[in-house]
């Protein structure tokens, strides 16, 4: 019966630069940053904000995503392995004991989200920017970035779901699978693209005059709400998740969903600063 399903056996390596393999995942990651820069550049110019501040923001975010995603995986999903005297160095070194480049095998989106929020706090403090103004625009491109990264997971044949009889089930042959599984990477990618599209259209409809924090709050609810729901058909990522009522991905999503609700309420109750800088006059 597997003839009815999608047989997936794609090479995760897009090309080789000498002996260095370039994966589809890495390409999607870098493309997300490039496209995100282009979109944010137009937002900064529209608000007459020095583009040099955007260049600094991209550096902050790039470092935050790499460090946060890596630490998130190591601390949330495999602390028993990485927090030992034999393996702690693997947290930061992308090479195995034989000196072969392996990349970072294990990145967690929740860790990346925490890293971004912390880096924005530092960024806003240093450059005196209004963090709400930045967040309401940044989340638009982050949603699209998440969509590309999940497509990278699909190309890697990883983070897929439980067995399904639905006709769009994927048989991940590269991993030795013989039965169709839910393509949860596609579910998330499509969800994130829709969230990007909605946020992008809201920004255009409001002509860039967003009510401070509100788009960010609804974004948190939508994105992590979808992540929470999709986890129900996703395979456990690590052994300790088996038998849990809700898995680690869902547990980590809950604070973001609650935070989103709080931010939305605050956006209605408080007169949060509207402009790009902390000394900007708030608009009612």
Tab-separated table of C-alpha atoms in Angstrom:
chain	number	residue	atom	x	y	z
A	1	UNK	CA	0.000	0.000	0.000
A	2	UNK	CA	2.975	2.363	0.367
A	3	UNK	CA	2.752	3.026	-3.403
A	4	UNK	CA	0.038	5.571	-2.547
A	5	UNK	CA	2.362	7.648	-0.400
A	6	UNK	CA	5.321	9.954	-1.024
A	7	UNK	CA	8.641	8.135	-1.000
A	8	UNK	CA	11.245	10.589	0.293
A	9	UNK	CA	14.937	9.934	-0.243
A	10	UNK	CA	16.452	13.371	-0.944
A	11	UNK	CA	20.174	14.000	-0.422
A	12	UNK	CA	20.429	16.590	2.396
A	13	UNK	CA	23.628	17.988	0.825
A	14	UNK	CA	22.879	20.597	-1.838
A	15	UNK	CA	26.475	20.936	-3.076
A	16	UNK	CA	30.114	20.672	-2.020
A	17	UNK	CA	32.566	23.552	-1.774
A	18	UNK	CA	35.725	21.531	-1.969
A	19	UNK	CA	35.471	19.119	0.939
A	20	UNK	CA	32.867	21.248	2.744
A	21	UNK	CA	29.271	20.016	2.287
A	22	UNK	CA	26.593	22.707	1.998
A	23	UNK	CA	23.252	21.382	3.175
A	24	UNK	CA	19.817	22.511	2.100
A	25	UNK	CA	19.217	23.331	5.774
A	26	UNK	CA	22.153	25.755	5.851
A	27	UNK	CA	21.033	27.330	2.575
A	28	UNK	CA	17.519	27.877	3.964
A	29	UNK	CA	18.965	29.358	7.144
A	30	UNK	CA	21.119	31.865	5.255
A	31	UNK	CA	18.390	32.674	2.725
A	32	UNK	CA	16.009	33.443	5.587
A	33	UNK	CA	18.485	35.976	6.975
A	34	UNK	CA	19.058	37.553	3.549
A	35	UNK	CA	15.370	37.899	2.725
A	36	UNK	CA	14.630	39.055	6.264
A	37	UNK	CA	17.258	41.775	5.917
A	38	UNK	CA	15.695	43.014	2.682
A	39	UNK	CA	12.211	43.241	4.238
A	40	UNK	CA	13.420	44.882	7.462
A	41	UNK	CA	15.544	47.287	5.447
A	42	UNK	CA	12.372	48.590	3.782
A	43	UNK	CA	10.695	48.966	7.204
A	44	UNK	CA	13.649	50.886	8.647
A	45	UNK	CA	13.783	53.200	5.635
A	46	UNK	CA	10.034	53.813	5.804
A	47	UNK	CA	10.414	54.893	9.441
A	48	UNK	CA	13.502	56.975	8.540
A	49	UNK	CA	15.673	54.944	10.910
A	50	UNK	CA	19.405	54.717	10.192
A	51	UNK	CA	19.998	51.428	8.330
A	52	UNK	CA	23.266	51.042	10.268
A	53	UNK	CA	21.071	50.130	13.243
A	54	UNK	CA	19.570	47.316	11.178
A	55	UNK	CA	23.053	46.015	10.353
A	56	UNK	CA	23.780	45.842	14.080
A	57	UNK	CA	20.432	44.136	14.704
A	58	UNK	CA	21.206	41.420	12.147
A	59	UNK	CA	24.513	40.655	13.874
A	60	UNK	CA	22.795	40.466	17.271
A	61	UNK	CA	20.086	38.173	15.903
A	62	UNK	CA	22.473	35.935	13.953
A	63	UNK	CA	24.614	35.253	17.023
A	64	UNK	CA	21.533	34.879	19.247
A	65	UNK	CA	19.926	32.304	16.949
A	66	UNK	CA	23.052	30.157	16.687
A	67	UNK	CA	23.939	30.292	20.375
A	68	UNK	CA	20.351	30.086	21.616
A	69	UNK	CA	19.328	27.234	19.320
A	70	UNK	CA	22.421	25.203	20.180
A	71	UNK	CA	22.209	25.745	23.937
A	72	UNK	CA	18.456	25.135	23.803
A	73	UNK	CA	18.937	21.686	22.316
A	74	UNK	CA	21.801	20.740	24.622
A	75	UNK	CA	20.113	21.964	27.822
A	76	UNK	CA	16.462	21.110	27.105
A	77	UNK	CA	16.759	17.865	25.162
A	78	UNK	CA	20.099	16.187	25.937
A	79	UNK	CA	21.581	17.645	29.135
A	80	UNK	CA	22.644	14.211	30.330
A	81	UNK	CA	24.934	13.865	27.322
A	82	UNK	CA	26.320	17.351	26.836
A	83	UNK	CA	26.759	18.373	30.471
A	84	UNK	CA	29.476	15.829	31.093
A	85	UNK	CA	33.251	16.172	31.177
A	86	UNK	CA	33.545	13.963	28.065
A	87	UNK	CA	31.114	15.790	25.777
A	88	UNK	CA	30.696	19.406	26.930
A	89	UNK	CA	33.075	20.626	24.198
A	90	UNK	CA	30.686	19.299	21.517
A	91	UNK	CA	28.277	22.100	22.446
A	92	UNK	CA	30.501	24.649	20.724
A	93	UNK	CA	32.818	22.653	18.408
A	94	UNK	CA	31.240	21.581	15.054
A	95	UNK	CA	33.849	18.824	14.473
A	96	UNK	CA	33.963	15.228	15.675
A	97	UNK	CA	36.882	13.556	17.446
A	98	UNK	CA	38.412	12.633	14.053
A	99	UNK	CA	38.460	16.279	12.947
A	100	UNK	CA	35.617	15.900	10.439
A	101	UNK	CA	33.181	18.805	10.076
A	102	UNK	CA	29.754	17.727	11.337
A	103	UNK	CA	28.012	21.043	11.888
A	104	UNK	CA	25.796	21.474	14.914
A	105	UNK	CA	23.720	18.306	15.074
A	106	UNK	CA	20.960	19.545	17.314
A	107	UNK	CA	19.317	22.971	17.313
A	108	UNK	CA	16.165	23.939	19.198
A	109	UNK	CA	13.816	26.653	17.949
A	110	UNK	CA	12.672	27.502	21.479
A	111	UNK	CA	16.278	28.176	22.452
A	112	UNK	CA	16.630	30.411	19.402
A	113	UNK	CA	13.497	32.334	20.457
A	114	UNK	CA	14.865	32.881	23.957
A	115	UNK	CA	18.187	33.968	22.487
A	116	UNK	CA	16.493	36.489	20.189
A	117	UNK	CA	14.506	38.045	23.047
A	118	UNK	CA	17.616	38.384	25.215
A	119	UNK	CA	19.640	39.855	22.350
A	120	UNK	CA	16.866	42.379	21.628
A	121	UNK	CA	16.960	43.514	25.235
A	122	UNK	CA	20.706	44.172	24.879
A	123	UNK	CA	20.260	45.763	21.455
A	124	UNK	CA	17.516	48.110	22.622
A	125	UNK	CA	19.459	49.089	25.709
A	126	UNK	CA	22.597	49.913	23.730
A	127	UNK	CA	20.957	51.774	20.838
A	128	UNK	CA	18.011	53.218	22.812
A	129	UNK	CA	15.482	51.669	20.441
A	130	UNK	CA	11.876	50.850	21.323
A	131	UNK	CA	11.843	47.063	21.700
A	132	UNK	CA	8.103	46.877	20.900
A	133	UNK	CA	8.646	48.669	17.592
A	134	UNK	CA	11.458	46.287	16.675
A	135	UNK	CA	9.555	43.161	17.736
A	136	UNK	CA	6.416	44.037	15.772
A	137	UNK	CA	8.505	44.113	12.601
A	138	UNK	CA	11.035	41.426	13.366
A	139	UNK	CA	8.424	38.703	13.925
A	140	UNK	CA	7.188	39.130	10.347
A	141	UNK	CA	10.466	37.879	8.910
A	142	UNK	CA	11.127	35.395	11.725
A	143	UNK	CA	7.963	33.530	10.738
A	144	UNK	CA	9.213	33.242	7.154
A	145	UNK	CA	12.635	32.181	8.409
A	146	UNK	CA	11.002	29.423	10.431
A	147	UNK	CA	9.206	28.215	7.298
A	148	UNK	CA	12.505	27.886	5.395
A	149	UNK	CA	14.248	26.165	8.296
A	150	UNK	CA	11.484	23.563	8.559
A	151	UNK	CA	11.874	22.894	4.832
A	152	UNK	CA	15.543	22.285	5.642
A	153	UNK	CA	14.441	19.730	8.231
A	154	UNK	CA	12.401	18.038	5.507
A	155	UNK	CA	15.453	17.865	3.237
A	156	UNK	CA	17.372	16.324	6.162
A	157	UNK	CA	14.598	13.731	6.668
A	158	UNK	CA	14.359	14.680	10.350
A	159	UNK	CA	11.776	15.805	12.919
A	160	UNK	CA	8.910	13.959	11.250
A	161	UNK	CA	5.726	12.560	12.708
A	162	UNK	CA	4.099	9.323	13.718
A	163	UNK	CA	2.675	6.760	11.325
A	164	UNK	CA	-0.278	7.874	9.205
A	165	UNK	CA	-2.628	6.432	6.586
A	166	UNK	CA	-3.246	9.835	4.983
A	167	UNK	CA	-2.305	10.005	1.288
A	168	UNK	CA	0.270	12.760	1.862
A	169	UNK	CA	2.251	10.646	4.303
A	170	UNK	CA	6.019	10.502	3.655
A	171	UNK	CA	8.068	7.300	3.667
A	172	UNK	CA	11.473	8.541	4.819
A	173	UNK	CA	13.573	5.929	3.048
A	174	UNK	CA	16.901	7.584	3.886
A	175	UNK	CA	16.213	6.781	7.545
A	176	UNK	CA	15.190	3.212	6.784
A	177	UNK	CA	11.478	3.889	7.259
A	178	UNK	CA	9.070	1.580	5.432
A	179	UNK	CA	5.725	3.052	6.532
A	180	UNK	CA	4.357	6.567	5.878
A	181	UNK	CA	4.751	9.216	8.574
A	182	UNK	CA	3.188	12.630	9.086
A	183	UNK	CA	5.384	15.260	7.336
A	184	UNK	CA	5.297	17.521	10.386
A	185	UNK	CA	8.084	19.669	8.929
A	186	UNK	CA	5.691	20.611	6.109
A	187	UNK	CA	2.845	21.222	8.554
A	188	UNK	CA	5.003	23.684	10.474
A	189	UNK	CA	6.475	25.272	7.356
A	190	UNK	CA	3.047	25.920	5.842
A	191	UNK	CA	1.738	27.249	9.178
A	192	UNK	CA	4.670	29.628	9.540
A	193	UNK	CA	4.317	30.848	5.953
A	194	UNK	CA	0.645	31.636	6.557
A	195	UNK	CA	1.573	33.511	9.748
A	196	UNK	CA	4.195	35.460	7.790
A	197	UNK	CA	1.664	36.317	5.085
A	198	UNK	CA	-0.960	37.492	7.592
A	199	UNK	CA	1.572	39.634	9.497
A	200	UNK	CA	2.946	41.066	6.256
A	201	UNK	CA	-0.545	42.018	5.049
A	202	UNK	CA	-1.464	43.528	8.419
A	203	UNK	CA	1.654	45.689	8.256
A	204	UNK	CA	0.730	46.840	4.735
A	205	UNK	CA	-2.888	47.520	5.679
A	206	UNK	CA	-1.785	49.621	8.649
A	207	UNK	CA	0.838	51.315	6.453
A	208	UNK	CA	3.439	50.530	9.099
A	209	UNK	CA	1.488	52.232	11.903
A	210	UNK	CA	1.087	49.257	14.204
A	211	UNK	CA	-0.289	49.376	17.726
A	212	UNK	CA	2.812	48.684	19.815
A	213	UNK	CA	3.229	45.050	20.864
A	214	UNK	CA	-0.066	43.777	19.479
A	215	UNK	CA	1.282	42.084	16.352
A	216	UNK	CA	4.083	40.538	18.397
A	217	UNK	CA	1.613	39.190	20.963
A	218	UNK	CA	-0.706	37.625	18.397
A	219	UNK	CA	2.346	36.224	16.599
A	220	UNK	CA	3.468	34.437	19.761
A	221	UNK	CA	0.007	32.929	20.241
A	222	UNK	CA	-0.327	31.820	16.610
A	223	UNK	CA	3.159	30.442	16.011
A	224	UNK	CA	3.672	28.617	19.286
A	225	UNK	CA	0.024	27.575	19.338
A	226	UNK	CA	0.524	25.804	16.011
A	227	UNK	CA	3.766	24.306	17.278
A	228	UNK	CA	1.900	22.984	20.341
A	229	UNK	CA	-0.815	21.352	18.193
A	230	UNK	CA	1.529	19.830	15.610
A	231	UNK	CA	3.598	18.203	18.367
A	232	UNK	CA	0.687	15.787	18.965
A	233	UNK	CA	1.513	13.982	15.687
A	234	UNK	CA	5.297	14.355	15.908
A	235	UNK	CA	7.651	11.558	16.919
A	236	UNK	CA	9.457	12.028	20.249
A	237	UNK	CA	12.770	13.779	19.632
A	238	UNK	CA	14.550	12.194	22.598
A	239	UNK	CA	13.982	9.102	24.689
A	240	UNK	CA	12.663	10.755	27.855
A	241	UNK	CA	9.684	12.210	25.914
A	242	UNK	CA	8.158	8.765	25.417
A	243	UNK	CA	5.152	8.332	27.669
A	244	UNK	CA	4.891	12.045	28.498
A	245	UNK	CA	1.401	13.551	28.329
A	246	UNK	CA	2.837	16.539	26.485
A	247	UNK	CA	6.388	16.569	25.144
A	248	UNK	CA	9.253	18.998	25.685
A	249	UNK	CA	8.355	21.048	22.614
A	250	UNK	CA	4.865	21.603	23.996
A	251	UNK	CA	6.099	22.392	27.498
A	252	UNK	CA	8.460	25.005	26.066
A	253	UNK	CA	5.707	26.460	23.861
A	254	UNK	CA	3.302	27.120	26.743
A	255	UNK	CA	5.251	30.061	28.267
A	256	UNK	CA	5.409	31.747	24.863
A	257	UNK	CA	1.667	31.317	24.332
A	258	UNK	CA	0.909	32.717	27.787
A	259	UNK	CA	3.383	35.531	27.162
A	260	UNK	CA	1.595	36.328	23.916
A	261	UNK	CA	-1.728	36.620	25.721
A	262	UNK	CA	-0.172	38.940	28.309
A	263	UNK	CA	1.393	41.150	25.612
A	264	UNK	CA	-1.905	41.414	23.694
A	265	UNK	CA	-3.749	42.415	26.880
A	266	UNK	CA	-1.067	44.986	27.710
A	267	UNK	CA	-1.295	46.406	24.188
A	268	UNK	CA	-4.958	47.200	24.859
A	269	UNK	CA	-4.601	48.293	28.484
A	270	UNK	CA	-1.406	50.362	28.326
A	271	UNK	CA	-0.206	53.124	26.062
A	272	UNK	CA	3.033	51.461	24.991
A	273	UNK	CA	5.587	53.634	23.157
A	274	UNK	CA	4.927	53.641	19.416
A	275	UNK	CA	8.009	55.070	17.701
A	276	UNK	CA	11.288	53.356	16.879
A	277	UNK	CA	13.163	55.012	19.761
A	278	UNK	CA	12.556	55.164	23.493
A	279	UNK	CA	12.217	58.925	23.431
A	280	UNK	CA	9.561	58.779	20.699
A	281	UNK	CA	6.189	60.176	21.693
A	282	UNK	CA	3.587	57.527	22.333
A	283	UNK	CA	0.447	57.617	20.202
A	284	UNK	CA	-2.981	56.873	21.540
